[in-house]
PDB file of C-alpha atoms in Angstrom:
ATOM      1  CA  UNK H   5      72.217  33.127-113.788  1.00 91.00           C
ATOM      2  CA  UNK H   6      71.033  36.217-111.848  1.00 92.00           C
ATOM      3  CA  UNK H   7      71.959  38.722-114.512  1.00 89.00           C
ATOM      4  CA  UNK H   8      70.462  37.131-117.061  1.00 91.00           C
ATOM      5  CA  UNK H   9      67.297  35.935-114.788  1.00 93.00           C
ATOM      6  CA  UNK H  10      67.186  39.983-114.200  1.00 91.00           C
ATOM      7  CA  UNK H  11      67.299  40.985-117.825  1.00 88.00           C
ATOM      8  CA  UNK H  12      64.866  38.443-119.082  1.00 91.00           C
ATOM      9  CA  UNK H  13      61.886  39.052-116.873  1.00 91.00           C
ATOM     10  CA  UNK H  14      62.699  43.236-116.682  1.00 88.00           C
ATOM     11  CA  UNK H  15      62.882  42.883-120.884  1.00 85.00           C
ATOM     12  CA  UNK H  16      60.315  39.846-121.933  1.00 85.00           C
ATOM     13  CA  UNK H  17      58.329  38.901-118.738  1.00 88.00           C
ATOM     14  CA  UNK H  18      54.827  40.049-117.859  1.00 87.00           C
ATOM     15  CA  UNK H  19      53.841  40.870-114.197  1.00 90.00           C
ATOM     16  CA  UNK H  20      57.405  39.849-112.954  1.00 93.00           C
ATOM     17  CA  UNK H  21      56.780  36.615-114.845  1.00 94.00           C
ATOM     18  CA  UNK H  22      59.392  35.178-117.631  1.00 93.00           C
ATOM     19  CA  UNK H  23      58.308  31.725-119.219  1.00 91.00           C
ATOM     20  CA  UNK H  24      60.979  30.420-121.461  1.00 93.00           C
ATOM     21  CA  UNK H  25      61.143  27.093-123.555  1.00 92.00           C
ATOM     22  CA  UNK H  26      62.877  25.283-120.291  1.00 92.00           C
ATOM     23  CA  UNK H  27      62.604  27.063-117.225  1.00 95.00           C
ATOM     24  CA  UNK H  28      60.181  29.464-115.267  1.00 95.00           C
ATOM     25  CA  UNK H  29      61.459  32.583-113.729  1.00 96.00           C
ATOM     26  CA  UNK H  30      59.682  34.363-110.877  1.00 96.00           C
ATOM     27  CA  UNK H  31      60.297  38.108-109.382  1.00 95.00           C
ATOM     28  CA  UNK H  32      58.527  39.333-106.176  1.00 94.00           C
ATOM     29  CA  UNK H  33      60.025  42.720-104.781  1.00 91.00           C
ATOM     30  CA  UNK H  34      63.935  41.630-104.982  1.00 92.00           C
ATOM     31  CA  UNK H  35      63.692  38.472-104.846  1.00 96.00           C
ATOM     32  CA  UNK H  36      64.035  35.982-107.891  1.00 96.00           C
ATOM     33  CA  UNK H  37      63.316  32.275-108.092  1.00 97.00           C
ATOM     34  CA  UNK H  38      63.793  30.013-111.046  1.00 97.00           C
ATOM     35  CA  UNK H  39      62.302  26.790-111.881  1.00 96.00           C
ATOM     36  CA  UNK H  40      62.443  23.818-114.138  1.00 92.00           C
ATOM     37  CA  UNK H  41      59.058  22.739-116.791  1.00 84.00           C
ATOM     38  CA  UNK H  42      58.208  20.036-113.274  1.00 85.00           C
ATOM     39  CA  UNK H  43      57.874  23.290-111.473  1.00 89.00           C
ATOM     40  CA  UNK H  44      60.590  22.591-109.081  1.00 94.00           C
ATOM     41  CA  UNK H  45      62.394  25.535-107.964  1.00 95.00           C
ATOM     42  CA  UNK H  46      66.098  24.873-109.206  1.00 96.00           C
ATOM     43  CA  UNK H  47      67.563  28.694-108.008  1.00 97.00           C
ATOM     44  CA  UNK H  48      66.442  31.399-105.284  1.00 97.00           C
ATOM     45  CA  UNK H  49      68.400  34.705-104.760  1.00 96.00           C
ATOM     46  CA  UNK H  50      68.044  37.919-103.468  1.00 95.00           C
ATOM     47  CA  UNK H  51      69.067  41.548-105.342  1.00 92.00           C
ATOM     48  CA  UNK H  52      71.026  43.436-103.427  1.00 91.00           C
ATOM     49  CA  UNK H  53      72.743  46.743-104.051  1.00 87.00           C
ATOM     50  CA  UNK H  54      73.117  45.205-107.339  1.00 79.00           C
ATOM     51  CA  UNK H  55      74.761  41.823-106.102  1.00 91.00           C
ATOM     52  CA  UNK H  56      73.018  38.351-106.374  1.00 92.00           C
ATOM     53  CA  UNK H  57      72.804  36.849-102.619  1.00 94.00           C
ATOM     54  CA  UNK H  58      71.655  32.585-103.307  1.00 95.00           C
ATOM     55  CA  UNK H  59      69.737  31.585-100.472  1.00 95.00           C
ATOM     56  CA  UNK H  60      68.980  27.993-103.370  1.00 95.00           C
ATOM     57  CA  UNK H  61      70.907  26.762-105.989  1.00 95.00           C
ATOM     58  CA  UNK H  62      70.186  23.295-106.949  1.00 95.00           C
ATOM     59  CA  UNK H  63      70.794  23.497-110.853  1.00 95.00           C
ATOM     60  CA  UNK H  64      72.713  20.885-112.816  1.00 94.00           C
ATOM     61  CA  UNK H  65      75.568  21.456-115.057  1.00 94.00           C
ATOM     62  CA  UNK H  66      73.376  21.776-118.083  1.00 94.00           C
ATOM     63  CA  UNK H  67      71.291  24.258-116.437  1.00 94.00           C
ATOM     64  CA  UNK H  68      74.147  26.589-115.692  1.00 93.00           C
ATOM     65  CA  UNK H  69      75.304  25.908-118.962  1.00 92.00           C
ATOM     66  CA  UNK H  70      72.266  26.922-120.545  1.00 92.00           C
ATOM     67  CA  UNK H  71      72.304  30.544-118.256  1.00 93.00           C
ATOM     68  CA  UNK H  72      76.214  30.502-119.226  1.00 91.00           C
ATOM     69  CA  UNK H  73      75.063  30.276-122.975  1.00 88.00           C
ATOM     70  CA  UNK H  74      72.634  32.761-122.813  1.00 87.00           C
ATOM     71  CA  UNK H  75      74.751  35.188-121.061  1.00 86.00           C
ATOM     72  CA  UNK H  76      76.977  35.064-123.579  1.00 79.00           C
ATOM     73  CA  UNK H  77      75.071  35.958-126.625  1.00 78.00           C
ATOM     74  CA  UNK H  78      72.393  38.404-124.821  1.00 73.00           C
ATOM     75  CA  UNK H  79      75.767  40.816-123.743  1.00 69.00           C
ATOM     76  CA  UNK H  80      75.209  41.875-127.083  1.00 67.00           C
ATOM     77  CA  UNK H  81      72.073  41.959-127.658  1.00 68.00           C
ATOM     78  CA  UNK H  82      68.962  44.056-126.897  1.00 73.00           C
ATOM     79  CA  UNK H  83      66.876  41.491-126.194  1.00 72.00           C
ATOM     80  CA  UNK H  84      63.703  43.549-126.215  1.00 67.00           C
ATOM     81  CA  UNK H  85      63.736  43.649-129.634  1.00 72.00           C
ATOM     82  CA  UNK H  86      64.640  40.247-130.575  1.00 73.00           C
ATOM     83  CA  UNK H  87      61.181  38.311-130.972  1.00 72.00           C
ATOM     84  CA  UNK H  88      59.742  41.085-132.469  1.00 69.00           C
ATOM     85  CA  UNK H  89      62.359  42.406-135.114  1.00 70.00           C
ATOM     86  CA  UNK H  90      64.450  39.314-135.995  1.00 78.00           C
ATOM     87  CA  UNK H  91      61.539  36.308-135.039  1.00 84.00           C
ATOM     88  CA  UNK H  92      61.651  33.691-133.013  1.00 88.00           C
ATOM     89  CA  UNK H  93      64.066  31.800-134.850  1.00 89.00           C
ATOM     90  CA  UNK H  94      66.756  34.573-133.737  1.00 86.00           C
ATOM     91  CA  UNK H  95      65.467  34.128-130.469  1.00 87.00           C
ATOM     92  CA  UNK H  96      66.033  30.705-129.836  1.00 90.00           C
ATOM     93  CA  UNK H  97      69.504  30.613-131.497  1.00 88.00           C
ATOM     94  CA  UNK H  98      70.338  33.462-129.299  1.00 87.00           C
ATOM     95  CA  UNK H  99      68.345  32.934-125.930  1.00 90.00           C
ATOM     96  CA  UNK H 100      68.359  28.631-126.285  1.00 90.00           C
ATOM     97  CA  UNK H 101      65.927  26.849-123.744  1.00 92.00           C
ATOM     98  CA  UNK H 102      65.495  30.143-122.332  1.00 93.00           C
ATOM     99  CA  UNK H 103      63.713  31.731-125.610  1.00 92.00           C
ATOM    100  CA  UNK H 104      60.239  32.969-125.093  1.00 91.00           C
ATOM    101  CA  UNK H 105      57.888  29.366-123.591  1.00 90.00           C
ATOM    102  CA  UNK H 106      56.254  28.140-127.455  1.00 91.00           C
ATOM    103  CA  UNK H 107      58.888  29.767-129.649  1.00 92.00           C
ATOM    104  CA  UNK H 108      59.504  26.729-131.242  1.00 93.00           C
ATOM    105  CA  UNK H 109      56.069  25.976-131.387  1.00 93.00           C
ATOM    106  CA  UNK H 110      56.009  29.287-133.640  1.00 93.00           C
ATOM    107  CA  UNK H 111      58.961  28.276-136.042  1.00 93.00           C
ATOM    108  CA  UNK H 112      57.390  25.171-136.536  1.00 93.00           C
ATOM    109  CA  UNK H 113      54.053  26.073-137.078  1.00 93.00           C
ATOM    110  CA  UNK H 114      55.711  29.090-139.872  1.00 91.00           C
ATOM    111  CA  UNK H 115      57.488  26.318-141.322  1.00 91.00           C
ATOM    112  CA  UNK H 116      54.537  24.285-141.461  1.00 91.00           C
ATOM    113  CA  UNK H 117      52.434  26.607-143.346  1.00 93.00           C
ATOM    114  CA  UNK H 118      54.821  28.189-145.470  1.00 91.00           C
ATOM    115  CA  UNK H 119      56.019  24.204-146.758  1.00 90.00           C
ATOM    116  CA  UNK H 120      52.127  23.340-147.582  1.00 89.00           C
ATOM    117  CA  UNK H 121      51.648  26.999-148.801  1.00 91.00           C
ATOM    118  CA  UNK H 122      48.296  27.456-146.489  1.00 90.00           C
ATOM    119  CA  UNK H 123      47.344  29.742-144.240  1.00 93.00           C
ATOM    120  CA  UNK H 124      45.583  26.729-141.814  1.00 93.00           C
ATOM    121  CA  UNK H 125      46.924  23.092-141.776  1.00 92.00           C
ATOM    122  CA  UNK H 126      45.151  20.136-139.410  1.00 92.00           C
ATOM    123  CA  UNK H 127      47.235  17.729-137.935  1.00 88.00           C
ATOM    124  CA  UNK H 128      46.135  14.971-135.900  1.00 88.00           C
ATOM    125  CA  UNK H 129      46.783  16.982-132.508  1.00 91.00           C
ATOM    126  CA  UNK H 130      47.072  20.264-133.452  1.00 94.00           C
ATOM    127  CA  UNK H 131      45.531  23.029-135.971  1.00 94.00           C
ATOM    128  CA  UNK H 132      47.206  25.613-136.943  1.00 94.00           C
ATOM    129  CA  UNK H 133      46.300  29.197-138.770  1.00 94.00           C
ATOM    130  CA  UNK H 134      48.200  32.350-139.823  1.00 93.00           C
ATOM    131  CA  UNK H 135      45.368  35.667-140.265  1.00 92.00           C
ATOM    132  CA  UNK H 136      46.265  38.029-142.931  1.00 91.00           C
ATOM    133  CA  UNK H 137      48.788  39.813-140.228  1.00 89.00           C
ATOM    134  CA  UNK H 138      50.925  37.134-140.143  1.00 89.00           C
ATOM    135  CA  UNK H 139      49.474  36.072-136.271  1.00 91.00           C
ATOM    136  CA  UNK H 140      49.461  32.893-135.562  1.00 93.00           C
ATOM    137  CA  UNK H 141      47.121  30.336-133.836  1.00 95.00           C
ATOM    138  CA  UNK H 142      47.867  26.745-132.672  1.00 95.00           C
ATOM    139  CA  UNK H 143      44.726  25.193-131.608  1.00 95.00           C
ATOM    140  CA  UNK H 144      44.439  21.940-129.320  1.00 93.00           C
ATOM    141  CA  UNK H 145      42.151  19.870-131.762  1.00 90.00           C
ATOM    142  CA  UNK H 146      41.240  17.298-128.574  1.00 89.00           C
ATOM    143  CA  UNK H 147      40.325  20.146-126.226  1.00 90.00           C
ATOM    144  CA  UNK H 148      39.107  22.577-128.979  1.00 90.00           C
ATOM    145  CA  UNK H 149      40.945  25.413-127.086  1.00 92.00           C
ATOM    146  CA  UNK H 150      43.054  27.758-128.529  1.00 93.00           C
ATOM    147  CA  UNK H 151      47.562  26.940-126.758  1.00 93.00           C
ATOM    148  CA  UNK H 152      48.932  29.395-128.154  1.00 93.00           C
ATOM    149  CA  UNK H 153      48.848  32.919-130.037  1.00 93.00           C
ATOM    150  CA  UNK H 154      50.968  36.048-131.832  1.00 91.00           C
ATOM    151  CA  UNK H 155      50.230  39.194-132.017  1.00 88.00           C
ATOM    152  CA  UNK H 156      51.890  41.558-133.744  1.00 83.00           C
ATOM    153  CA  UNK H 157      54.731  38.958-133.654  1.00 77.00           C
ATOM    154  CA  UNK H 158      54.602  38.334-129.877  1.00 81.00           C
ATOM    155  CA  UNK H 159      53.650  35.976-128.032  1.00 86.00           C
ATOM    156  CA  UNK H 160      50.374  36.954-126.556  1.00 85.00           C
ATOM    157  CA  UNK H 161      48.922  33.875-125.645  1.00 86.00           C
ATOM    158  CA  UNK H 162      50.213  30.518-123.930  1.00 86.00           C
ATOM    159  CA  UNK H 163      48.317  28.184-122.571  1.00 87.00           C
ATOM    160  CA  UNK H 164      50.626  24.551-123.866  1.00 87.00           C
ATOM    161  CA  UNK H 165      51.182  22.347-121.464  1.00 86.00           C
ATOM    162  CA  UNK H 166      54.806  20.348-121.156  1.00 84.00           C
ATOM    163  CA  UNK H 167      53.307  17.967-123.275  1.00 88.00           C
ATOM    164  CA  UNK H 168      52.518  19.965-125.727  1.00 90.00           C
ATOM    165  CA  UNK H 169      56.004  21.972-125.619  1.00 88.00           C
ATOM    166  CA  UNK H 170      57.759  18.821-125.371  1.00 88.00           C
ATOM    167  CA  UNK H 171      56.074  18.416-128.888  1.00 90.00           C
ATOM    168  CA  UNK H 172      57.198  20.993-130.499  1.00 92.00           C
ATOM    169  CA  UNK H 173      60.457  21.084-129.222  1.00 90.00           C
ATOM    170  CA  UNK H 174      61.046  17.467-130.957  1.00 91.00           C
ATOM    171  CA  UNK H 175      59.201  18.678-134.185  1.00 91.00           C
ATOM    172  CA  UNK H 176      61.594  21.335-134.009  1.00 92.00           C
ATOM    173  CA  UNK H 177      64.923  19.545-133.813  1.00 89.00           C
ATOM    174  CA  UNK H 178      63.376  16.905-136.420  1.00 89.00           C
ATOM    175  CA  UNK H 179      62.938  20.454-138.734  1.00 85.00           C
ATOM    176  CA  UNK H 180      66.655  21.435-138.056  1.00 77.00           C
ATOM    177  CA  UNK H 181      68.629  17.706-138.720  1.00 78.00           C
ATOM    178  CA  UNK H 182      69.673  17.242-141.721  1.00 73.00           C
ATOM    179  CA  UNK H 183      67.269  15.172-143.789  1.00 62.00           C
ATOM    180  CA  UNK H 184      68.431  11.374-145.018  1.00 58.00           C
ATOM    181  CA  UNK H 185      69.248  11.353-148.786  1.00 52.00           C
ATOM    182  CA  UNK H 186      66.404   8.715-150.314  1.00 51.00           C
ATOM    183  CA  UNK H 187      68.794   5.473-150.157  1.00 47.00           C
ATOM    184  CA  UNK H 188      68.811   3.580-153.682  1.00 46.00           C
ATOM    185  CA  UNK H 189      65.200   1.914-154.628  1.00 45.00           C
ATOM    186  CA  UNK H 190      66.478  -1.962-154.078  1.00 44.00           C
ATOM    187  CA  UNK H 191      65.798  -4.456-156.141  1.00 46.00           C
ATOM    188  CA  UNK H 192      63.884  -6.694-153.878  1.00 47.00           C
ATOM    189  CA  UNK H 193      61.744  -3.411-154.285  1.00 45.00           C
ATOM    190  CA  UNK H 194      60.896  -3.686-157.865  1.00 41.00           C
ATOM    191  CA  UNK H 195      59.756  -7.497-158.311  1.00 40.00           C
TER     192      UNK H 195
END
């Protein structure tokens, strides 16, 4: 959990700050603290010399299995240049619930656009738009305020809320299961 809590905010976080899909991770000095989306803080540890010390570690089994996961796969990769040079989609099936916070949001909204063939598409919660780089913007049509943004393939803005990330990550998984085949019209149709 530490090494990979290390790697992701030194390699994708901002200001000592790494939000992922599932968890926050927080670095002050040496010291590290994750969290879950309800804010609770799940981990605490200390770098020292190189060595994790815990002074917290209240994670479940699917939380260390999701830092086990991600281990794995980020060993060998530079994860630096994953969002940016494979997309999001390589992120997520590489980094999990700890891609970049609105990744999925991202895939979706690309798979949304590019299934319609627009460059903007309203929903009844959301808008989204793709500019003529490729950036995208998912807009909150309630609030009128703009949840999330790219640029140059990063994610430069996000403002969703669990709500709204909880969204997306169902729209997501409904995108990757495999569709039903259209079950045989039945007669009681076609009276």
């Amino acid at each position: 959990m530490a090494a990979v809590s290390v790697a992701l905010v030194a390699k994708l976080g901002v200001d000592g700050k790494y939000e992922a899909e599932n968890y926050r991770i927080q670095s002050q000095d040496n010291f590290y603290e994750i969290s879950n989306l309800d804010g609770e803080a799940i981990a605490k540890f200390e770098l020292q010399s190189n060595r994790a010390v815990f002074m917290e570690d209240r994670t479940t089994v699917d939380q260390q299995i999701d830092f086990t996961k991600t281990a794995f796969k980020t060993t060998t990769v530079d994860i630096a240049s994953l969002t940016q040079n494979q997309g999001y989609l390589a992120a997520i099936d590489k980094l999990g619930d700890l891609a970049p916070a609105g990744a999925r949001g991202v895939v979706v909204v690309e798979n949304v656009l590019n299934e319609t063939g627009q460059e903007s598409f309203k929903g009844e919660y959301y808008n989204f738009q793709r500019n003529q780089d490729g950036d995208i913007t998912i807009v909150n049509n309630h609030t009128g305020e703009d949840i999330l943004r790219t640029m140059q393939g990063q994610i430069s803005l996000n403002a969703m809320t669990p709500t709204d990330l909880k969204n997306f990550q169902q729209a997501f998984q409904r995108m990757n299961s495999p569709k039903p085949m259209l079950e045989q019209s039945s007669p009681d149709l076609e009276r």
